[in-house]
mmCIF file of C-alpha atoms in Angstrom:
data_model
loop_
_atom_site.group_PDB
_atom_site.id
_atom_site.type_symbol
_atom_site.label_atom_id
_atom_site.label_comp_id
_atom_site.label_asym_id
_atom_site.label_seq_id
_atom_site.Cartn_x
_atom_site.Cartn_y
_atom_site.Cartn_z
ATOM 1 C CA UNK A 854 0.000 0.000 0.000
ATOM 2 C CA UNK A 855 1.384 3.406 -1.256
ATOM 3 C CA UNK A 856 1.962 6.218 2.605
ATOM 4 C CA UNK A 857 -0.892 8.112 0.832
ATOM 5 C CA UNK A 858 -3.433 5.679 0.334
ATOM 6 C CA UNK A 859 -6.492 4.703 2.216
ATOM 7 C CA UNK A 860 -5.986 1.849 4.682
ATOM 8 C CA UNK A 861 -8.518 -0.473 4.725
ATOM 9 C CA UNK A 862 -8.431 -4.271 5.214
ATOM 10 C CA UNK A 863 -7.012 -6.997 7.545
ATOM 11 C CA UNK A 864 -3.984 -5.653 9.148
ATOM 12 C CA UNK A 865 -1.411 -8.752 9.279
ATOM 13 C CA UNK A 866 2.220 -8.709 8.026
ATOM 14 C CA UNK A 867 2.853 -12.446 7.187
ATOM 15 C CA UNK A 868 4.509 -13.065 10.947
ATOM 16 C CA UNK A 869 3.499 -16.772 12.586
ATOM 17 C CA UNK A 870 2.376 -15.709 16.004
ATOM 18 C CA UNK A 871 1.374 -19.435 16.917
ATOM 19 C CA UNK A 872 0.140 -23.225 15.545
ATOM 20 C CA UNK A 873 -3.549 -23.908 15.656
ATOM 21 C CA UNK A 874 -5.505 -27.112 15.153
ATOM 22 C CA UNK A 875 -8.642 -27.327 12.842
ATOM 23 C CA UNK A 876 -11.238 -29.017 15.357
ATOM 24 C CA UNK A 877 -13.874 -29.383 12.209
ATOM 25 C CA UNK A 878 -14.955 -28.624 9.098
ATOM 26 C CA UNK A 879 -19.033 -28.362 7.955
ATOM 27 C CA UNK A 880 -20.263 -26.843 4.728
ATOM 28 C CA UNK A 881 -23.265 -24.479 4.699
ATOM 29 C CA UNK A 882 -24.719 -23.069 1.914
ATOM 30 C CA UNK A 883 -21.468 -22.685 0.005
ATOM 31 C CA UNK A 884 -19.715 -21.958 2.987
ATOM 32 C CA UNK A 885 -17.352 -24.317 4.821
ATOM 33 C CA UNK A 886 -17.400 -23.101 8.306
ATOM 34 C CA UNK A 887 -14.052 -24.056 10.056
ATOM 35 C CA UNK A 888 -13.472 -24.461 13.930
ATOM 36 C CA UNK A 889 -9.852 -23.792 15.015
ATOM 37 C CA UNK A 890 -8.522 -24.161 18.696
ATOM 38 C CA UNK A 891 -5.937 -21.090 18.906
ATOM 39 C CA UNK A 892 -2.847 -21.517 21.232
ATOM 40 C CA UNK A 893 -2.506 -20.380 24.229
ATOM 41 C CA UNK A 894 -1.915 -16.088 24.402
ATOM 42 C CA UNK A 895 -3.387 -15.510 21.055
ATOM 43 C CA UNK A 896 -7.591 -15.588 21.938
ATOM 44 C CA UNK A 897 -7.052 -11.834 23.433
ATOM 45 C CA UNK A 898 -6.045 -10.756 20.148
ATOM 46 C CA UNK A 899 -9.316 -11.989 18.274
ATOM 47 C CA UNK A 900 -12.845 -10.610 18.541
ATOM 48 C CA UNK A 901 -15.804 -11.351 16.162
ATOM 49 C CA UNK A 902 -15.716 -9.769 12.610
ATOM 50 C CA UNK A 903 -11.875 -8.944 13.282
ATOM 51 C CA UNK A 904 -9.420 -10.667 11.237
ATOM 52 C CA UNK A 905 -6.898 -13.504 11.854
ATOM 53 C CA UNK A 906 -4.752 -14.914 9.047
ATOM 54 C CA UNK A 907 -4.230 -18.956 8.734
ATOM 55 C CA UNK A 908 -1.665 -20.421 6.858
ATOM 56 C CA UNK A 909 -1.212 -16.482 5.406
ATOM 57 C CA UNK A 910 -4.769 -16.102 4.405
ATOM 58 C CA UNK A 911 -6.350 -13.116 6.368
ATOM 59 C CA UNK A 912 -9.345 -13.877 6.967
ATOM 60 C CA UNK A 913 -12.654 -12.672 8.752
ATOM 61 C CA UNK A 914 -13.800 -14.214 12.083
ATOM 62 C CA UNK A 915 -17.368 -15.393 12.235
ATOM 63 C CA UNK A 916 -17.619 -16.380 15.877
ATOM 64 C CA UNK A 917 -15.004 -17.105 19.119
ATOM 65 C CA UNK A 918 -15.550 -19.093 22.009
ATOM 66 C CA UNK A 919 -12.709 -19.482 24.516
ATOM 67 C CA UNK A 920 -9.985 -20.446 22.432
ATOM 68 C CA UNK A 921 -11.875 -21.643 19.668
ATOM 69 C CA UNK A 922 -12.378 -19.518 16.576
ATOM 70 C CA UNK A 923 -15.025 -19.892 12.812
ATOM 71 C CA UNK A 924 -13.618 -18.950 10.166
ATOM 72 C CA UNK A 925 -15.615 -19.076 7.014
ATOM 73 C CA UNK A 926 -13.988 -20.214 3.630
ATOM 74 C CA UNK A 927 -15.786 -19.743 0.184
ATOM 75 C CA UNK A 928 -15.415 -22.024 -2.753
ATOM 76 C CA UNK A 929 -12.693 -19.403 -4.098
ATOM 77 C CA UNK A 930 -10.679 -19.296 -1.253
ATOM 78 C CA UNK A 931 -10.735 -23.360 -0.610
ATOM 79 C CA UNK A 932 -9.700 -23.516 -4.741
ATOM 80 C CA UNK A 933 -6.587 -20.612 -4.801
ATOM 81 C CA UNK A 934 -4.969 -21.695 -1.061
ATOM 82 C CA UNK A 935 -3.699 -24.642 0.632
ATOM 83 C CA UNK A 936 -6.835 -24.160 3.367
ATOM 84 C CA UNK A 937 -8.794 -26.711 0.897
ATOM 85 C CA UNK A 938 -6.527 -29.324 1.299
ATOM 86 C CA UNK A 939 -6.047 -29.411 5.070
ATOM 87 C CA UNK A 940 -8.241 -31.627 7.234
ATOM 88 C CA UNK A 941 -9.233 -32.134 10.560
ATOM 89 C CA UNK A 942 -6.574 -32.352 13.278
ATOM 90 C CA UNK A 943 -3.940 -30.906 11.000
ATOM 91 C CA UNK A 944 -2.449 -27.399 12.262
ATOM 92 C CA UNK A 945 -2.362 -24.357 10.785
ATOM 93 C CA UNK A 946 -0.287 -21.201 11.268
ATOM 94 C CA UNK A 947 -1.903 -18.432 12.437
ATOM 95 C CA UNK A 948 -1.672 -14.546 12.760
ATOM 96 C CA UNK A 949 -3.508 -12.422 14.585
ATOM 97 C CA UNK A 950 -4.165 -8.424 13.677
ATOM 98 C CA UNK A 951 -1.062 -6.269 14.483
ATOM 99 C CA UNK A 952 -3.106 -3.375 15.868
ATOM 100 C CA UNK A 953 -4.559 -5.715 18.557
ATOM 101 C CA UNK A 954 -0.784 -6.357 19.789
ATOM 102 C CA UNK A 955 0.242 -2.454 19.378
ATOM 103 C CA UNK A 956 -2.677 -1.562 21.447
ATOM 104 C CA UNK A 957 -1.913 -3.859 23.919
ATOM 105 C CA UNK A 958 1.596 -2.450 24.554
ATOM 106 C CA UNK A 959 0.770 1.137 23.887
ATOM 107 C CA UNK A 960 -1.696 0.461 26.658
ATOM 108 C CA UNK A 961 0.328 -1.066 29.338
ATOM 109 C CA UNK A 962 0.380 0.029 32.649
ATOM 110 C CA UNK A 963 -2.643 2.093 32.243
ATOM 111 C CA UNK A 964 -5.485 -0.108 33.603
ATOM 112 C CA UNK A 965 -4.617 -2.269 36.836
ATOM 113 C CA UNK A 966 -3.560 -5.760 36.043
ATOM 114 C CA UNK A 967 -5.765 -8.393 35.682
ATOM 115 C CA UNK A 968 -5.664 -11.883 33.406
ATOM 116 C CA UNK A 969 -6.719 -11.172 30.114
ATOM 117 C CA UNK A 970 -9.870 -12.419 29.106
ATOM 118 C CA UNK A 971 -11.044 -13.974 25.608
ATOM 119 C CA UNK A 972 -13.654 -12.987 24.053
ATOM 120 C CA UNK A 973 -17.125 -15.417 24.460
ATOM 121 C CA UNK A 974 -19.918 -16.267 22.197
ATOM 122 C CA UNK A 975 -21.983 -14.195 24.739
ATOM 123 C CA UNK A 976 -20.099 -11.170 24.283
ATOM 124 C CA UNK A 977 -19.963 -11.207 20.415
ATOM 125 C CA UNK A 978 -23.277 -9.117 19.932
ATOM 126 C CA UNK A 979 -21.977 -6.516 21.988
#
């Protein structure tokens, strides 16, 4: 992207921040909905509608629960990447959005410390 231009987008760099496992796979109306179990650390990184990249496809989350993540894949994106050729139990690499870790840091030390807390189904309406 060109300094002047309008950002816009996922915001990942192509950096492995971790190893997930694909828990299952289940097609709905064109749509293969995938369930991923993210390692430990990264679930405070992802919200709902946010993007995480897997195997260096950024992608849109549809729903996290603890430290499991959906990810929806259309037809396209199953035919141009390797994501339609992995399987259940396989891992995947996995990236989450850069801004989530900048504002983490940038934000240090400025609300008491507490354990960080993922992101529920309950909370993904909010």
């Amino acid at each position: 992207m060109r300094a002047d231009g309008r950002l816009d987008g996922h915001i990942v760099q192509g950096h492995v921040d971790g190893v997930g496992e694909i828990l299952s796979r289940d097609e709905q109306s064109g749509t293969t909905l995938s369930r991923l179990r993210l390692p430990e650390g990264l679930a405070r990184y992802v919200v709902p509608k946010g993007s995480l990249a897997v195997d260096g496809v950024s992608l849109t989350v549809a729903a996290i629960d603890g430290d499991v993540v959906t990810i929806g894949l259309i037809p396209e994106t199953l035919e141009r990447t390797t994501l339609g050729a992995r399987s259940v139990g396989e891992g995947v690499d996995l990236e989450v959005d850069v801004l989530a870790k900048y504002v983490e840091k940038l934000t240090a030390g400025l609300l008491p410390a507490r354990a960080p807390e993922a992101v529920t189904g309950t909370e993904q309406g909010r």
